[in-house]
mmCIF file of N, CA and C and ligand atoms in Angstrom:
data_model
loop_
_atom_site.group_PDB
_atom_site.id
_atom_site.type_symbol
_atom_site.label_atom_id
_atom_site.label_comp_id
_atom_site.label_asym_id
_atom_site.label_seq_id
_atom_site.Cartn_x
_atom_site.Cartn_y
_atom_site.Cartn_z
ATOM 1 N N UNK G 1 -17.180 -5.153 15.229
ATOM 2 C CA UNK G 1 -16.927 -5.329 16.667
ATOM 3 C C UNK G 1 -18.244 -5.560 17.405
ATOM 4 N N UNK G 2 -18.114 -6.500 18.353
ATOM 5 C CA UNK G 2 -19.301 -6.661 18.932
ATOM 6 C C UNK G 2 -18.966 -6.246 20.631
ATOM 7 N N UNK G 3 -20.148 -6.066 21.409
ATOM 8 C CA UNK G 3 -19.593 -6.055 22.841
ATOM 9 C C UNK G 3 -19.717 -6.992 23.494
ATOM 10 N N UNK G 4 -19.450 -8.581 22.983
ATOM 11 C CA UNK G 4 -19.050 -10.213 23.473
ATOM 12 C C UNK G 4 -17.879 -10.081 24.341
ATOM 13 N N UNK G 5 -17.548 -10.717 25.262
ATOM 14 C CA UNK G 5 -16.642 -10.651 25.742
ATOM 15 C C UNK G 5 -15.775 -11.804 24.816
ATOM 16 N N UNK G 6 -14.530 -11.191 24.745
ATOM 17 C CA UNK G 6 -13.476 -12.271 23.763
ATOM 18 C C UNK G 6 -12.179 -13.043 24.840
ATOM 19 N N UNK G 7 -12.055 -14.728 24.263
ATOM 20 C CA UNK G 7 -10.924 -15.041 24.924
ATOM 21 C C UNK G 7 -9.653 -15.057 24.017
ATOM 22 N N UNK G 8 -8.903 -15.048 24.798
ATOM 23 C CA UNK G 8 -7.287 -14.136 24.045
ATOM 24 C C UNK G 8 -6.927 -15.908 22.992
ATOM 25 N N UNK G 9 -6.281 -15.670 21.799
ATOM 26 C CA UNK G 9 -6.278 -16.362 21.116
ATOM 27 C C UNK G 9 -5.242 -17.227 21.795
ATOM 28 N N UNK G 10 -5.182 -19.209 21.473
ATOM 29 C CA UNK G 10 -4.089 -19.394 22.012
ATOM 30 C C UNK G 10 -2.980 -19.249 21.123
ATOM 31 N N UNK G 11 -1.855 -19.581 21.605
ATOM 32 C CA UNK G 11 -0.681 -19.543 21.177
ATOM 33 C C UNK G 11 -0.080 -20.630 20.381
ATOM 34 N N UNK G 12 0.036 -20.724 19.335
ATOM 35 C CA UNK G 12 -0.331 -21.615 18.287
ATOM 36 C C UNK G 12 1.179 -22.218 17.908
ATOM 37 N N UNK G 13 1.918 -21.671 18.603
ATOM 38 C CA UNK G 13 3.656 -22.364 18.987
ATOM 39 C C UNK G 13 3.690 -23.093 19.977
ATOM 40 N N UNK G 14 2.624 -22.767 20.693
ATOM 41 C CA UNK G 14 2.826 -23.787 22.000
ATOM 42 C C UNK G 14 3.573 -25.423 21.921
ATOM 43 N N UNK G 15 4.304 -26.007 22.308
ATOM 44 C CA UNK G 15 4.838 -27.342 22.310
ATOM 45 C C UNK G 15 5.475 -27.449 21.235
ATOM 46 N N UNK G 16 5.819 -26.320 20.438
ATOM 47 C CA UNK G 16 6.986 -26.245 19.445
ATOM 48 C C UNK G 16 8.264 -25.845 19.802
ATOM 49 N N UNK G 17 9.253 -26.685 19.344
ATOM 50 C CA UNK G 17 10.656 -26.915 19.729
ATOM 51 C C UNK G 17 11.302 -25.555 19.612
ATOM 52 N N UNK G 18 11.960 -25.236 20.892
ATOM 53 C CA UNK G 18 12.614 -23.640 21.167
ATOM 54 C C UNK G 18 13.308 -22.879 19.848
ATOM 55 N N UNK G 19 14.046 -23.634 19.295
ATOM 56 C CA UNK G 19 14.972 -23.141 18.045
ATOM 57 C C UNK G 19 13.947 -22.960 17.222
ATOM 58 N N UNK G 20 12.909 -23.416 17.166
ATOM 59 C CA UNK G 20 11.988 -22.811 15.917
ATOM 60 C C UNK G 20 10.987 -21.731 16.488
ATOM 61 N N UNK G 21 10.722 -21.753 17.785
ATOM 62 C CA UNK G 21 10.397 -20.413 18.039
ATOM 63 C C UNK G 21 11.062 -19.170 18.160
ATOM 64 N N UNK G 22 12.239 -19.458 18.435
ATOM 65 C CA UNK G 22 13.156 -18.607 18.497
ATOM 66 C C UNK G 22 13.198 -17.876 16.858
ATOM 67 N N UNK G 23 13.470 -18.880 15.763
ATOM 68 C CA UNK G 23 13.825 -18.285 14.091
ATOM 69 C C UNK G 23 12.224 -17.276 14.017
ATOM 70 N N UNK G 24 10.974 -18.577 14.428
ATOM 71 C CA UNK G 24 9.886 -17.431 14.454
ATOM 72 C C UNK G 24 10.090 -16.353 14.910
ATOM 73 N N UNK G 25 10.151 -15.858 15.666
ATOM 74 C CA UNK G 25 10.507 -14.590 16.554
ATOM 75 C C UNK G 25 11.195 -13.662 15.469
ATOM 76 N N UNK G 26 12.411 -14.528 15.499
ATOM 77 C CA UNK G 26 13.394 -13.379 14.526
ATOM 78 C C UNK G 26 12.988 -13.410 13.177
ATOM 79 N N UNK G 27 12.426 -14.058 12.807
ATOM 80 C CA UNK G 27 11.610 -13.651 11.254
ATOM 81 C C UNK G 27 10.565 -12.366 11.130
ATOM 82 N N UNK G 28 9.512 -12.567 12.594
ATOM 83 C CA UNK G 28 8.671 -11.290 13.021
ATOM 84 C C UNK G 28 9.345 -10.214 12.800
ATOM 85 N N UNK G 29 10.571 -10.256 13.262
ATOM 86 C CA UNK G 29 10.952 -8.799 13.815
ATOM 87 C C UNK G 29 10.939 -8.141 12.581
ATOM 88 N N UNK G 30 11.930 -9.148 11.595
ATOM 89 C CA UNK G 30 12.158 -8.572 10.600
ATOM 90 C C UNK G 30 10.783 -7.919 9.262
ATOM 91 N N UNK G 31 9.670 -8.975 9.666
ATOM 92 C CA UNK G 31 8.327 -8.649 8.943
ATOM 93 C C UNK G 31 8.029 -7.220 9.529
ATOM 94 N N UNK G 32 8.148 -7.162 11.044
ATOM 95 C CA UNK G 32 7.500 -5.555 11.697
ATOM 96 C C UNK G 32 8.413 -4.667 11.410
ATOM 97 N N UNK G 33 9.872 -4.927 11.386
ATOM 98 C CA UNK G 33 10.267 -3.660 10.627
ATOM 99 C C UNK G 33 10.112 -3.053 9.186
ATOM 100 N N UNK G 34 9.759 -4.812 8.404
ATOM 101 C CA UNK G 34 9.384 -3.612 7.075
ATOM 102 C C UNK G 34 8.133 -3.242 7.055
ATOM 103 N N UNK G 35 6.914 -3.792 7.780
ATOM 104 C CA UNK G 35 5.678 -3.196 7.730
ATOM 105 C C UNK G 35 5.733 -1.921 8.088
ATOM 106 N N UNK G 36 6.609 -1.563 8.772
ATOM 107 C CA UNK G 36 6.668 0.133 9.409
ATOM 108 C C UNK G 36 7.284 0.784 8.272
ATOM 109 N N UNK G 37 8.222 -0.060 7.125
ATOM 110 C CA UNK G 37 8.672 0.674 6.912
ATOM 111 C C UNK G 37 7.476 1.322 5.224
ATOM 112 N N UNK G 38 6.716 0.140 4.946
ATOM 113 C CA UNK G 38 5.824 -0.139 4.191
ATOM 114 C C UNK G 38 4.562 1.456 4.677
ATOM 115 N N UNK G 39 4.898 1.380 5.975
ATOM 116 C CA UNK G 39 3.691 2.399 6.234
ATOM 117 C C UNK G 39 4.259 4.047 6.136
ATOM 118 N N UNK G 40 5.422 3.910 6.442
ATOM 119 C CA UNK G 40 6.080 5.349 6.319
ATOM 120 C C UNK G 40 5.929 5.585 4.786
ATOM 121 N N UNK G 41 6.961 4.767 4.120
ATOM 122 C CA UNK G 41 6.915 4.554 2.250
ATOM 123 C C UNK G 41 5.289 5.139 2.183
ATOM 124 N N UNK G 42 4.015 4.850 2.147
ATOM 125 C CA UNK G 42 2.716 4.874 2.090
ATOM 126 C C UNK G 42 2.332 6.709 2.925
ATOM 127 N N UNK G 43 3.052 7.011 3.499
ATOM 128 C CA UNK G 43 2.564 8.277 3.932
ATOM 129 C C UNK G 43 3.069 9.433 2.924
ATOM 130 N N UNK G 44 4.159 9.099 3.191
ATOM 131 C CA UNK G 44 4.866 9.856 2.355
ATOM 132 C C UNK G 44 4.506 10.118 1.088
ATOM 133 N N UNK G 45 3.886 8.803 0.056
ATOM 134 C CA UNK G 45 3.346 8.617 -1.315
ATOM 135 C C UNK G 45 2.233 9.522 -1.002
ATOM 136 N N UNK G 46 1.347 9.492 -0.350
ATOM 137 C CA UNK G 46 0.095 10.363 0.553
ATOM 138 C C UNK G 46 0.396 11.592 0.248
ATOM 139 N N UNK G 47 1.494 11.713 0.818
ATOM 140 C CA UNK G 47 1.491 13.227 0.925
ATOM 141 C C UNK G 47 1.927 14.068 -0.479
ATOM 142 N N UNK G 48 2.669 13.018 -1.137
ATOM 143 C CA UNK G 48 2.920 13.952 -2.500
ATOM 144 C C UNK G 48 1.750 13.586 -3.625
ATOM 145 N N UNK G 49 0.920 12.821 -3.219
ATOM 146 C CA UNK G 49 -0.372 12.565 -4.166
ATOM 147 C C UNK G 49 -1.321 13.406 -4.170
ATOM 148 N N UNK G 50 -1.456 14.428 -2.314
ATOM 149 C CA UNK G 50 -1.890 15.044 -1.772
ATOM 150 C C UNK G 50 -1.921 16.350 -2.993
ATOM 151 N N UNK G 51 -0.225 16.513 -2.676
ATOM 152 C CA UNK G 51 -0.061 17.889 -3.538
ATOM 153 C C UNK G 51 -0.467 17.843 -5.033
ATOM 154 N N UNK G 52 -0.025 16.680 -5.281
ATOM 155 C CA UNK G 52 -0.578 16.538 -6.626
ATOM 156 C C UNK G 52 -1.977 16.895 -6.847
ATOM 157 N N UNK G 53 -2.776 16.348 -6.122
ATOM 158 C CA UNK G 53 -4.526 16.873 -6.335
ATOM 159 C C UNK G 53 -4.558 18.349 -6.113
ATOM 160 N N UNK G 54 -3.937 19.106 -5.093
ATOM 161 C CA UNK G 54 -4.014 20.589 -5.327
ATOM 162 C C UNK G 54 -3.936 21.006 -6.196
ATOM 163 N N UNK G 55 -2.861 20.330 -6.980
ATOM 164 C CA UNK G 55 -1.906 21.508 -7.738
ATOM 165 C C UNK G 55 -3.012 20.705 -9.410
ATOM 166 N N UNK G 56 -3.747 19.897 -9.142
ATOM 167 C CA UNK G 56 -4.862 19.874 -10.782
ATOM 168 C C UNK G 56 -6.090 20.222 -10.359
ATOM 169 N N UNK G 57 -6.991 20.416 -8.821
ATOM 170 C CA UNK G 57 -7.737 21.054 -8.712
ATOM 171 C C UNK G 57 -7.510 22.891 -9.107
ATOM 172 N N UNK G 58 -6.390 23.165 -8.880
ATOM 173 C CA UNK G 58 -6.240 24.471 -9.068
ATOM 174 C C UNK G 58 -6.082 25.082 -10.551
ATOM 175 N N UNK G 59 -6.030 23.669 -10.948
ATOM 176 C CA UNK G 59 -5.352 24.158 -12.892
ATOM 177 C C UNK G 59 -6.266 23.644 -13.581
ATOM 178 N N UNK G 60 -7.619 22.913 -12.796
ATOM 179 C CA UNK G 60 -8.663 22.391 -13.651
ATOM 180 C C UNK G 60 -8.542 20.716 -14.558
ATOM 181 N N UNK G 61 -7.380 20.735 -13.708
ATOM 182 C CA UNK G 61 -6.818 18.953 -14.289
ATOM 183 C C UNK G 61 -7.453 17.686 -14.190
ATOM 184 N N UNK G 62 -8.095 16.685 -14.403
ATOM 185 C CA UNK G 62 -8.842 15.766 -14.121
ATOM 186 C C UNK G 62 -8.044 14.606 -12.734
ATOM 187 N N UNK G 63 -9.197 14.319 -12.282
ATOM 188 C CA UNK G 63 -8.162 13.713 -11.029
ATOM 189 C C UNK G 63 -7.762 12.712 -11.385
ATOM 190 N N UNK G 64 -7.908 11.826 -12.543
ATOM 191 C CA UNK G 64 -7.295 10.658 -12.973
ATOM 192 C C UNK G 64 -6.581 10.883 -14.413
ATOM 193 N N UNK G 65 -5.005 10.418 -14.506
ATOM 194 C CA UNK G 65 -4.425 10.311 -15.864
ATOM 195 C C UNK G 65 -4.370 8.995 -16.072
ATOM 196 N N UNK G 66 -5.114 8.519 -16.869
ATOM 197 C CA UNK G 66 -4.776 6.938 -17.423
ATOM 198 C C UNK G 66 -4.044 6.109 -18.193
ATOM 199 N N UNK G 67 -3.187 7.433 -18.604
ATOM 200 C CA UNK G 67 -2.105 7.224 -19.605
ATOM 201 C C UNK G 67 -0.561 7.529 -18.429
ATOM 202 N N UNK G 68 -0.326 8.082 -17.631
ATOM 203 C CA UNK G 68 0.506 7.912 -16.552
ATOM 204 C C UNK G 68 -0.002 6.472 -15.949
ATOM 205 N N UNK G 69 -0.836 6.273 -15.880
ATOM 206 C CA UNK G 69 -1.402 5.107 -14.853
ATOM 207 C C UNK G 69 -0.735 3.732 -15.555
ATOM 208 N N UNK G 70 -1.357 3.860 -16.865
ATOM 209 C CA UNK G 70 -0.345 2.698 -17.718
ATOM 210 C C UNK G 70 0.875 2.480 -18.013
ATOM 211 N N UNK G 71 1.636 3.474 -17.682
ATOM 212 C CA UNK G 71 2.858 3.893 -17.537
ATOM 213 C C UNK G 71 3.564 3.102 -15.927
ATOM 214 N N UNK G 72 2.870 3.541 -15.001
ATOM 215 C CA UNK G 72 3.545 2.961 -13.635
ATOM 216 C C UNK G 72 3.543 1.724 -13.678
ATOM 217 N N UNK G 73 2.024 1.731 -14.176
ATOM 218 C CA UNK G 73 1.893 -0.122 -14.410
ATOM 219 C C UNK G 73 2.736 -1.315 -14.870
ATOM 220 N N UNK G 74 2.974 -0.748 -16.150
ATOM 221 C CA UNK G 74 4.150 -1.028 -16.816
ATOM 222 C C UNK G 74 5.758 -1.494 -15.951
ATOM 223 N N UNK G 75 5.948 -0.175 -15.769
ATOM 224 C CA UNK G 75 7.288 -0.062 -15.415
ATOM 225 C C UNK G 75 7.156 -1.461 -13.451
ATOM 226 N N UNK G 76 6.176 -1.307 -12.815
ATOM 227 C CA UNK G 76 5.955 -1.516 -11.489
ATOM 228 C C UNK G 76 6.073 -3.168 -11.754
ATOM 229 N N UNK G 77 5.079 -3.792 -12.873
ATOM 230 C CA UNK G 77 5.187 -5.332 -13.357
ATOM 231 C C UNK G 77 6.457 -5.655 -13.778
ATOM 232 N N UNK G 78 7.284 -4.572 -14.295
ATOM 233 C CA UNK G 78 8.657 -4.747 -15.025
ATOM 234 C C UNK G 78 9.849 -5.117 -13.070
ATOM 235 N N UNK G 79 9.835 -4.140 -12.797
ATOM 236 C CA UNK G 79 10.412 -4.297 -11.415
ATOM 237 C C UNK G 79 9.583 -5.294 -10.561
ATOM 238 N N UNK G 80 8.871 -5.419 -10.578
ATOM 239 C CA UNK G 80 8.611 -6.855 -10.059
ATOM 240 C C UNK G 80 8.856 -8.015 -10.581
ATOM 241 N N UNK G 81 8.481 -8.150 -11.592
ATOM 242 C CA UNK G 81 9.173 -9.288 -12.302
ATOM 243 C C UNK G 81 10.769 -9.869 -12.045
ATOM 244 N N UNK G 82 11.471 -8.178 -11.994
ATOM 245 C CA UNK G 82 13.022 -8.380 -11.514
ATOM 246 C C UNK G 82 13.331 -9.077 -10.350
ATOM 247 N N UNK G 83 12.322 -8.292 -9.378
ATOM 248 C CA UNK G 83 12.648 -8.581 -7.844
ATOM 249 C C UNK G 83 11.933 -10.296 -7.319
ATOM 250 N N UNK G 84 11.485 -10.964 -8.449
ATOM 251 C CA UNK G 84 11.118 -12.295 -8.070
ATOM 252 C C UNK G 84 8.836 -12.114 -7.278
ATOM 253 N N UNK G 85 8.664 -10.715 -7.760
ATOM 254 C CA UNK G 85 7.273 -10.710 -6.948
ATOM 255 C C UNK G 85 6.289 -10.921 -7.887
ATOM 256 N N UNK G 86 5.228 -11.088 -7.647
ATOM 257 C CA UNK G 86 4.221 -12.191 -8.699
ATOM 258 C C UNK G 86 4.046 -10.618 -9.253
ATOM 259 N N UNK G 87 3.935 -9.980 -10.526
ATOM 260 C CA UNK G 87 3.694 -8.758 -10.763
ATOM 261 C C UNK G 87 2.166 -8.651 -11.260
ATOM 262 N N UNK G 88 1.056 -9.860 -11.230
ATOM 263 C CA UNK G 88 -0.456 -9.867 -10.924
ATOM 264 C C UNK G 88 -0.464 -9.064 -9.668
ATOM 265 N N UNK G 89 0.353 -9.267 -8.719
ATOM 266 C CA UNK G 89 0.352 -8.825 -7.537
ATOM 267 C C UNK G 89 0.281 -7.290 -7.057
ATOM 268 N N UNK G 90 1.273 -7.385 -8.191
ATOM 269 C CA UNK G 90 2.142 -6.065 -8.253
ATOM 270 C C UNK G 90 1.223 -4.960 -8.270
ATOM 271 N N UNK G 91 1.005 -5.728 -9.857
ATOM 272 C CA UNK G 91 -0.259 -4.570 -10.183
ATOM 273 C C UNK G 91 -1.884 -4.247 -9.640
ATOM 274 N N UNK G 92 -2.373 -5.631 -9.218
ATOM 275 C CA UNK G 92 -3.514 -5.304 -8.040
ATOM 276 C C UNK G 92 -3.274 -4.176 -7.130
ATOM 277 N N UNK G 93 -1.858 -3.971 -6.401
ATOM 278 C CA UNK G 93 -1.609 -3.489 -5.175
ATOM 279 C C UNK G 93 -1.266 -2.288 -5.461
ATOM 280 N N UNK G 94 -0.485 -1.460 -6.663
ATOM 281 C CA UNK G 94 -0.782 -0.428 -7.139
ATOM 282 C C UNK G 94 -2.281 0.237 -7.845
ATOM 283 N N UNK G 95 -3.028 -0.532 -8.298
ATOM 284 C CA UNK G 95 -4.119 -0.052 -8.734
ATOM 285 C C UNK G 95 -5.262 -0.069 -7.408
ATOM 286 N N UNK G 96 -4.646 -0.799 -6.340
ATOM 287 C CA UNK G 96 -5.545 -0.079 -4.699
ATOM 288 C C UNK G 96 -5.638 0.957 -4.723
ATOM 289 N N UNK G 97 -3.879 1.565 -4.886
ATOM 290 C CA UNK G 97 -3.425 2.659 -4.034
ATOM 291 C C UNK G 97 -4.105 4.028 -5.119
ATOM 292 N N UNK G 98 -3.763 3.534 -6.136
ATOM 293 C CA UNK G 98 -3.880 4.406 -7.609
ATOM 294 C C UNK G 98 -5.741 5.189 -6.836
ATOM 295 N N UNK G 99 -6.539 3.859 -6.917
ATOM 296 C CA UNK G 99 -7.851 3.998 -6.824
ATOM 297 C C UNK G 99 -8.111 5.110 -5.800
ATOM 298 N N UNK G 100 -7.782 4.873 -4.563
ATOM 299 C CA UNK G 100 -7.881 5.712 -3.384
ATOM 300 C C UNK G 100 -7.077 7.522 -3.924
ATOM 301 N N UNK G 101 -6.231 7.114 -4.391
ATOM 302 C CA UNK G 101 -5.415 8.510 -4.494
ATOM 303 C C UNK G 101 -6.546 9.199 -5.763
ATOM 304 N N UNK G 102 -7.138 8.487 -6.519
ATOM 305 C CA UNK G 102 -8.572 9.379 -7.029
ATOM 306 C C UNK G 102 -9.605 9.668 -6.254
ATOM 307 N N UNK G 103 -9.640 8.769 -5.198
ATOM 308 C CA UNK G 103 -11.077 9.396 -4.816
ATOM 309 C C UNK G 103 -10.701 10.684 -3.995
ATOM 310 N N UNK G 104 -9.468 11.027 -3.307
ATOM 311 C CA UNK G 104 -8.915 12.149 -2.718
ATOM 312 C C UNK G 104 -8.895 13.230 -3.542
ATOM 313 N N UNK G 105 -8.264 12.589 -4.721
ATOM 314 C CA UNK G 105 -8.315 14.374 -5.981
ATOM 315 C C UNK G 105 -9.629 14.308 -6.317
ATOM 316 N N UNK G 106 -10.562 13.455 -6.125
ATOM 317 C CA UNK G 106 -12.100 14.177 -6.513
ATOM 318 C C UNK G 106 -12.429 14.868 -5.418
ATOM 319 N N UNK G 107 -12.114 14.265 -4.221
ATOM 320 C CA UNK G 107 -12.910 14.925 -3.228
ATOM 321 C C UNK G 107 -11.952 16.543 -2.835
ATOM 322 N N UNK G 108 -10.798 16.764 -3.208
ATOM 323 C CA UNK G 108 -10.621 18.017 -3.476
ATOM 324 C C UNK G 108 -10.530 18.925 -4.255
ATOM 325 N N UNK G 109 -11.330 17.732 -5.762
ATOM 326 C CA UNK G 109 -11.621 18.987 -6.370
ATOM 327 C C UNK G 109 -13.088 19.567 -6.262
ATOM 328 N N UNK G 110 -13.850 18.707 -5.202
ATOM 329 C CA UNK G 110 -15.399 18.913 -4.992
ATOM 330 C C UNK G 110 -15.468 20.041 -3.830
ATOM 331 N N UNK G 111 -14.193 20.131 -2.991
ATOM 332 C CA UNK G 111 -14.057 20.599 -1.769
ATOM 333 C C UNK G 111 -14.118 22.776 -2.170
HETATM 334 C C1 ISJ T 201 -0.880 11.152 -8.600
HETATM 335 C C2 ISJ T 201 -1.534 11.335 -9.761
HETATM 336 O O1 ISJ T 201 -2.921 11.138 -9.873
HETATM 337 C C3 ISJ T 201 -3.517 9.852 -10.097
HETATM 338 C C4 ISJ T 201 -2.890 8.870 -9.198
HETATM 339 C C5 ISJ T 201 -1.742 8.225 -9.572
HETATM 340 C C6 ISJ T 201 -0.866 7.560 -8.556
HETATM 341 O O2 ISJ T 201 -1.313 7.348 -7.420
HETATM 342 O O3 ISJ T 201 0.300 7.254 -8.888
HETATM 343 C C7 ISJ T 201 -1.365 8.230 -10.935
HETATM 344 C C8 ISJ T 201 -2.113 8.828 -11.876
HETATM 345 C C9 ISJ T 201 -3.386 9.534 -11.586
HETATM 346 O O4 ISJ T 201 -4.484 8.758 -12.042
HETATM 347 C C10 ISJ T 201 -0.860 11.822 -10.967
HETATM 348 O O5 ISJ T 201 -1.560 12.209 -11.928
HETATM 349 O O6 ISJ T 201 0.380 11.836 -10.992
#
C-alpha cells in the first residue's frame, strides 16, 4: 500500500448489452456465496487442526504426519478427479493449507 491517491477502477461492463450484465451479476452472487461459504468450510478446518496441535503438543507428537498427508492427498485427487477439478489443483491447494496447519502445530508446540 502506498499513500498515492488512487482512481476507482473503471467499470469494465460498461457499453455491454443489459442481459449480459444482468447473467454477470447473477453469476457473482452465486461466486460470493460460495466464497463465504469456502471461508466458513476454512475456519472451521482451523479450528479442528487447532485442536489437533494441542492434543500432539501435549502427547509429544510431531506436528507433521506424512503418511496421513499422503493419504488425504490421495483420496482429495481421487474426489477431484470425480467432481471434474484439475486434481494438480487439488493437490497444490491442500498442500497450502496442510503447510500452514504445520507451522501452527510448531508454533504451539514452541509456545
Ligand atoms: C491435522 C494434522 O496435522 C498435519 C496437518 C494435516 C492437515 O491439515 O490435514 C494433516 C497431517 C499433518 O501433517 C493431523 O495430523 O491430522
Amino acid at each position: 500500500m502506498t499513500d498515492q491517491p488512487t482512481t476507482p477502477d473503471a467499470d469494465v461492463t460498461e457499453g455491454t448489452d443489459d442481459a449480459v450484465r444482468a447473467e454477470l451479476t447473477s453469476l457473482r452472487e452465486s461466486i460470493d456465496n460460495i466464497d463465504a461459504a469456502v471461508v466458513h468450510m476454512l475456519a472451521e478446518r482451523f479450528k479442528a487442526t487447532q485442536r489437533v496441535g494441542r492434543l500432539k503438543a501435549e502427547h509429544k507428537l510431531p506436528p507433521a504426519d506424512p503418511a496421513r498427508e499422503r493419504d488425504q492427498i490421495k483420496r482429495l485427487r481421487e474426489l477431484a478427479a470425480g467432481a471434474k477439478l484439475d486434481p494438480v489443483f487439488a493437490e497444490k491447494f491442500l498442500n497450502f493449507i496442510i503447510a500452514e496447519v504445520i507451522r501452527h502445530h510448531e508454533a504451539i508446540a514452541r509456545a
